[in-house]
Amino acid sequence: GLSGAALKPFARLLDGVDLSPGMIAEAGRRAIYDHLEIDEAFRFLDRTDRQWNVIAAVDMLNYIGDLGPVLAAAGRRLRPGGLVVGTVEKCDMGVALTEKRRYAHGADHVAEAAATAGLAVLELSEGTLRREGGAPVAGLVFALEKPLFA
């Protein structure tokens, strides 16, 4: 819900999915989404027949350990040439559960999950995602592309 305001100027249609009814209600009050649904990201992507040019996963993949299934589901919902863009909290390698009970992902895990999903890594950069308790939260920002021809 929170990223919708930043994304709306670039979208003809903006759909939002969140597991939290409260977040969906807040997103609805902002009146910037064309469609909102309460669901878990993988389940929503796996059961829908809709397709998008861009799927954004901003500050939500830190609640998912293995990114493989959700990136594969996203890849199936992208039009050819479409992008999955997003962020993850960063760890050195693989996947780690943090003190905050969120997952951090290494660049190796993001790249491997993308390749398994048939997505090409266009960008995978380090950055600060936000400040938490006055300290920066290290993260990775990525853009993954579904090939035009598979």
mmCIF file of C-alpha atoms in Angstrom:
data_model
loop_
_atom_site.group_PDB
_atom_site.id
_atom_site.type_symbol
_atom_site.label_atom_id
_atom_site.label_comp_id
_atom_site.label_asym_id
_atom_site.label_seq_id
_atom_site.Cartn_x
_atom_site.Cartn_y
_atom_site.Cartn_z
ATOM 1 C CA GLY A 1 0.000 0.000 0.000
ATOM 2 C CA LEU A 2 2.738 2.477 0.841
ATOM 3 C CA SER A 3 4.526 2.313 -2.514
ATOM 4 C CA GLY A 4 1.394 2.971 -4.563
ATOM 5 C CA ALA A 5 1.659 6.756 -4.390
ATOM 6 C CA ALA A 6 5.172 6.606 -5.838
ATOM 7 C CA LEU A 7 4.177 4.134 -8.566
ATOM 8 C CA LYS A 8 0.858 5.681 -9.649
ATOM 9 C CA PRO A 9 2.331 8.409 -11.915
ATOM 10 C CA PHE A 10 3.950 5.658 -14.006
ATOM 11 C CA ALA A 11 0.955 3.309 -14.224
ATOM 12 C CA ARG A 12 -2.117 3.254 -16.446
ATOM 13 C CA LEU A 13 -3.652 0.748 -14.018
ATOM 14 C CA LEU A 14 -2.432 0.035 -10.499
ATOM 15 C CA ASP A 15 -3.367 -3.139 -8.643
ATOM 16 C CA GLY A 16 -2.456 -3.827 -5.031
ATOM 17 C CA VAL A 17 -2.248 -7.039 -3.034
ATOM 18 C CA ASP A 18 -1.528 -7.298 0.687
ATOM 19 C CA LEU A 19 -2.051 -9.937 3.323
ATOM 20 C CA SER A 20 -3.179 -7.313 5.841
ATOM 21 C CA PRO A 21 -6.819 -6.141 5.701
ATOM 22 C CA GLY A 22 -5.686 -2.974 7.488
ATOM 23 C CA MET A 23 -3.129 -2.180 4.789
ATOM 24 C CA ILE A 24 -5.721 -2.815 2.074
ATOM 25 C CA ALA A 25 -8.167 -0.506 3.868
ATOM 26 C CA GLU A 26 -5.500 2.211 4.097
ATOM 27 C CA ALA A 27 -4.641 1.742 0.415
ATOM 28 C CA GLY A 28 -8.345 2.016 -0.440
ATOM 29 C CA ARG A 29 -8.600 5.328 1.438
ATOM 30 C CA ARG A 30 -5.788 6.695 -0.752
ATOM 31 C CA ALA A 31 -7.987 6.082 -3.831
ATOM 32 C CA ILE A 32 -5.025 5.501 -6.157
ATOM 33 C CA TYR A 33 -5.491 1.787 -6.890
ATOM 34 C CA ASP A 34 -7.718 0.391 -9.611
ATOM 35 C CA HIS A 35 -8.006 -2.992 -7.884
ATOM 36 C CA LEU A 36 -7.136 -4.134 -4.357
ATOM 37 C CA GLU A 37 -7.131 -7.635 -2.986
ATOM 38 C CA ILE A 38 -6.412 -9.205 0.391
ATOM 39 C CA ASP A 39 -4.204 -12.213 -0.275
ATOM 40 C CA GLU A 40 -0.729 -13.661 0.078
ATOM 41 C CA ALA A 41 1.452 -12.614 -2.884
ATOM 42 C CA PHE A 42 2.330 -16.111 -4.138
ATOM 43 C CA ARG A 43 -1.242 -17.381 -3.835
ATOM 44 C CA PHE A 44 -2.619 -14.334 -5.650
ATOM 45 C CA LEU A 45 -0.097 -14.603 -8.503
ATOM 46 C CA ASP A 46 -0.548 -18.356 -8.750
ATOM 47 C CA ARG A 47 -4.335 -18.285 -9.076
ATOM 48 C CA THR A 48 -4.932 -15.194 -11.195
ATOM 49 C CA ASP A 49 -4.968 -15.214 -14.981
ATOM 50 C CA ARG A 50 -4.135 -11.512 -15.238
ATOM 51 C CA GLN A 51 -0.897 -10.276 -16.767
ATOM 52 C CA TRP A 52 1.143 -7.153 -16.096
ATOM 53 C CA ASN A 53 4.001 -5.216 -17.644
ATOM 54 C CA VAL A 54 5.518 -4.515 -14.221
ATOM 55 C CA ILE A 55 5.163 -6.275 -10.888
ATOM 56 C CA ALA A 56 6.601 -4.320 -7.954
ATOM 57 C CA ALA A 57 7.520 -6.024 -4.690
ATOM 58 C CA VAL A 58 8.699 -3.197 -2.465
ATOM 59 C CA ASP A 59 9.440 -3.934 1.193
ATOM 60 C CA MET A 60 7.411 -7.143 1.224
ATOM 61 C CA LEU A 61 9.771 -9.930 0.200
ATOM 62 C CA ASN A 62 11.441 -9.667 3.604
ATOM 63 C CA TYR A 63 8.546 -11.807 4.877
ATOM 64 C CA ILE A 64 9.376 -14.631 2.433
ATOM 65 C CA GLY A 65 12.368 -16.943 2.816
ATOM 66 C CA ASP A 66 12.870 -18.701 -0.513
ATOM 67 C CA LEU A 67 12.140 -16.224 -3.313
ATOM 68 C CA GLY A 68 11.976 -18.961 -5.959
ATOM 69 C CA PRO A 69 8.241 -19.717 -5.854
ATOM 70 C CA VAL A 70 7.068 -16.097 -5.758
ATOM 71 C CA LEU A 71 9.448 -15.018 -8.553
ATOM 72 C CA ALA A 72 8.341 -17.991 -10.665
ATOM 73 C CA ALA A 73 4.688 -17.044 -10.119
ATOM 74 C CA ALA A 74 5.459 -13.415 -10.961
ATOM 75 C CA GLY A 75 7.280 -14.515 -14.108
ATOM 76 C CA ARG A 76 4.214 -16.430 -15.258
ATOM 77 C CA ARG A 77 2.081 -13.286 -14.824
ATOM 78 C CA LEU A 78 4.428 -10.948 -16.724
ATOM 79 C CA ARG A 79 3.954 -10.103 -20.357
ATOM 80 C CA PRO A 80 7.074 -10.751 -22.485
ATOM 81 C CA GLY A 81 9.582 -7.988 -21.802
ATOM 82 C CA GLY A 82 7.879 -7.263 -18.469
ATOM 83 C CA LEU A 83 9.719 -6.476 -15.246
ATOM 84 C CA VAL A 84 9.686 -7.610 -11.648
ATOM 85 C CA VAL A 85 11.182 -4.809 -9.574
ATOM 86 C CA GLY A 86 11.654 -4.810 -5.849
ATOM 87 C CA THR A 87 13.727 -4.730 -2.733
ATOM 88 C CA VAL A 88 14.994 -7.201 -0.175
ATOM 89 C CA GLU A 89 16.896 -6.754 3.043
ATOM 90 C CA LYS A 90 20.506 -7.777 2.419
ATOM 91 C CA CYS A 91 22.641 -10.538 3.883
ATOM 92 C CA ASP A 92 26.005 -11.786 2.639
ATOM 93 C CA MET A 93 24.792 -15.035 1.047
ATOM 94 C CA GLY A 94 21.703 -17.196 0.800
ATOM 95 C CA VAL A 95 18.786 -16.420 3.097
ATOM 96 C CA ALA A 96 18.913 -15.466 6.770
ATOM 97 C CA LEU A 97 16.245 -14.834 9.388
ATOM 98 C CA THR A 98 16.999 -11.518 11.112
ATOM 99 C CA GLU A 99 16.540 -10.480 14.744
ATOM 100 C CA LYS A 100 13.401 -8.612 13.613
ATOM 101 C CA ARG A 101 11.954 -11.947 12.372
ATOM 102 C CA ARG A 102 12.206 -10.892 8.741
ATOM 103 C CA TYR A 103 14.260 -12.520 6.027
ATOM 104 C CA ALA A 104 17.370 -11.046 4.464
ATOM 105 C CA HIS A 105 18.586 -12.279 1.085
ATOM 106 C CA GLY A 106 21.967 -12.414 -0.561
ATOM 107 C CA ALA A 107 22.546 -11.296 -4.120
ATOM 108 C CA ASP A 108 23.338 -14.924 -4.913
ATOM 109 C CA HIS A 109 19.861 -16.037 -3.802
ATOM 110 C CA VAL A 110 18.089 -13.288 -5.757
ATOM 111 C CA ALA A 111 20.053 -14.100 -8.922
ATOM 112 C CA GLU A 112 19.541 -17.861 -8.571
ATOM 113 C CA ALA A 113 15.797 -17.536 -7.887
ATOM 114 C CA ALA A 114 15.454 -15.195 -10.884
ATOM 115 C CA ALA A 115 17.318 -17.577 -13.200
ATOM 116 C CA THR A 116 15.229 -20.536 -12.052
ATOM 117 C CA ALA A 117 12.096 -18.461 -12.761
ATOM 118 C CA GLY A 118 13.369 -17.686 -16.268
ATOM 119 C CA LEU A 119 13.983 -14.012 -15.467
ATOM 120 C CA ALA A 120 17.094 -12.084 -16.478
ATOM 121 C CA VAL A 121 18.763 -9.825 -13.904
ATOM 122 C CA LEU A 122 18.893 -6.293 -15.332
ATOM 123 C CA GLU A 123 19.866 -4.621 -12.052
ATOM 124 C CA LEU A 124 20.930 -5.872 -8.637
ATOM 125 C CA SER A 125 22.355 -3.064 -6.513
ATOM 126 C CA GLU A 126 23.011 -2.390 -2.853
ATOM 127 C CA GLY A 127 21.243 0.481 -1.142
ATOM 128 C CA THR A 128 19.640 1.698 2.054
ATOM 129 C CA LEU A 129 15.983 0.662 2.155
ATOM 130 C CA ARG A 130 14.884 2.726 5.153
ATOM 131 C CA ARG A 131 15.958 3.778 8.611
ATOM 132 C CA GLU A 132 14.883 1.624 11.523
ATOM 133 C CA GLY A 133 15.641 2.650 15.097
ATOM 134 C CA GLY A 134 17.814 5.422 13.692
ATOM 135 C CA ALA A 135 20.021 2.970 11.784
ATOM 136 C CA PRO A 136 20.082 2.333 8.025
ATOM 137 C CA VAL A 137 18.679 -0.987 6.800
ATOM 138 C CA ALA A 138 20.955 -2.426 4.116
ATOM 139 C CA GLY A 139 19.166 -3.848 1.134
ATOM 140 C CA LEU A 140 19.260 -4.925 -2.457
ATOM 141 C CA VAL A 141 17.250 -3.264 -5.208
ATOM 142 C CA PHE A 142 16.556 -5.382 -8.261
ATOM 143 C CA ALA A 143 14.988 -5.356 -11.708
ATOM 144 C CA LEU A 144 14.307 -8.703 -13.380
ATOM 145 C CA GLU A 145 13.073 -9.062 -16.957
ATOM 146 C CA LYS A 146 10.969 -11.718 -18.636
ATOM 147 C CA PRO A 147 12.570 -12.376 -22.027
ATOM 148 C CA LEU A 148 10.655 -11.323 -25.126
ATOM 149 C CA PHE A 149 11.160 -14.780 -26.577
ATOM 150 C CA ALA A 150 11.347 -17.904 -24.466
#
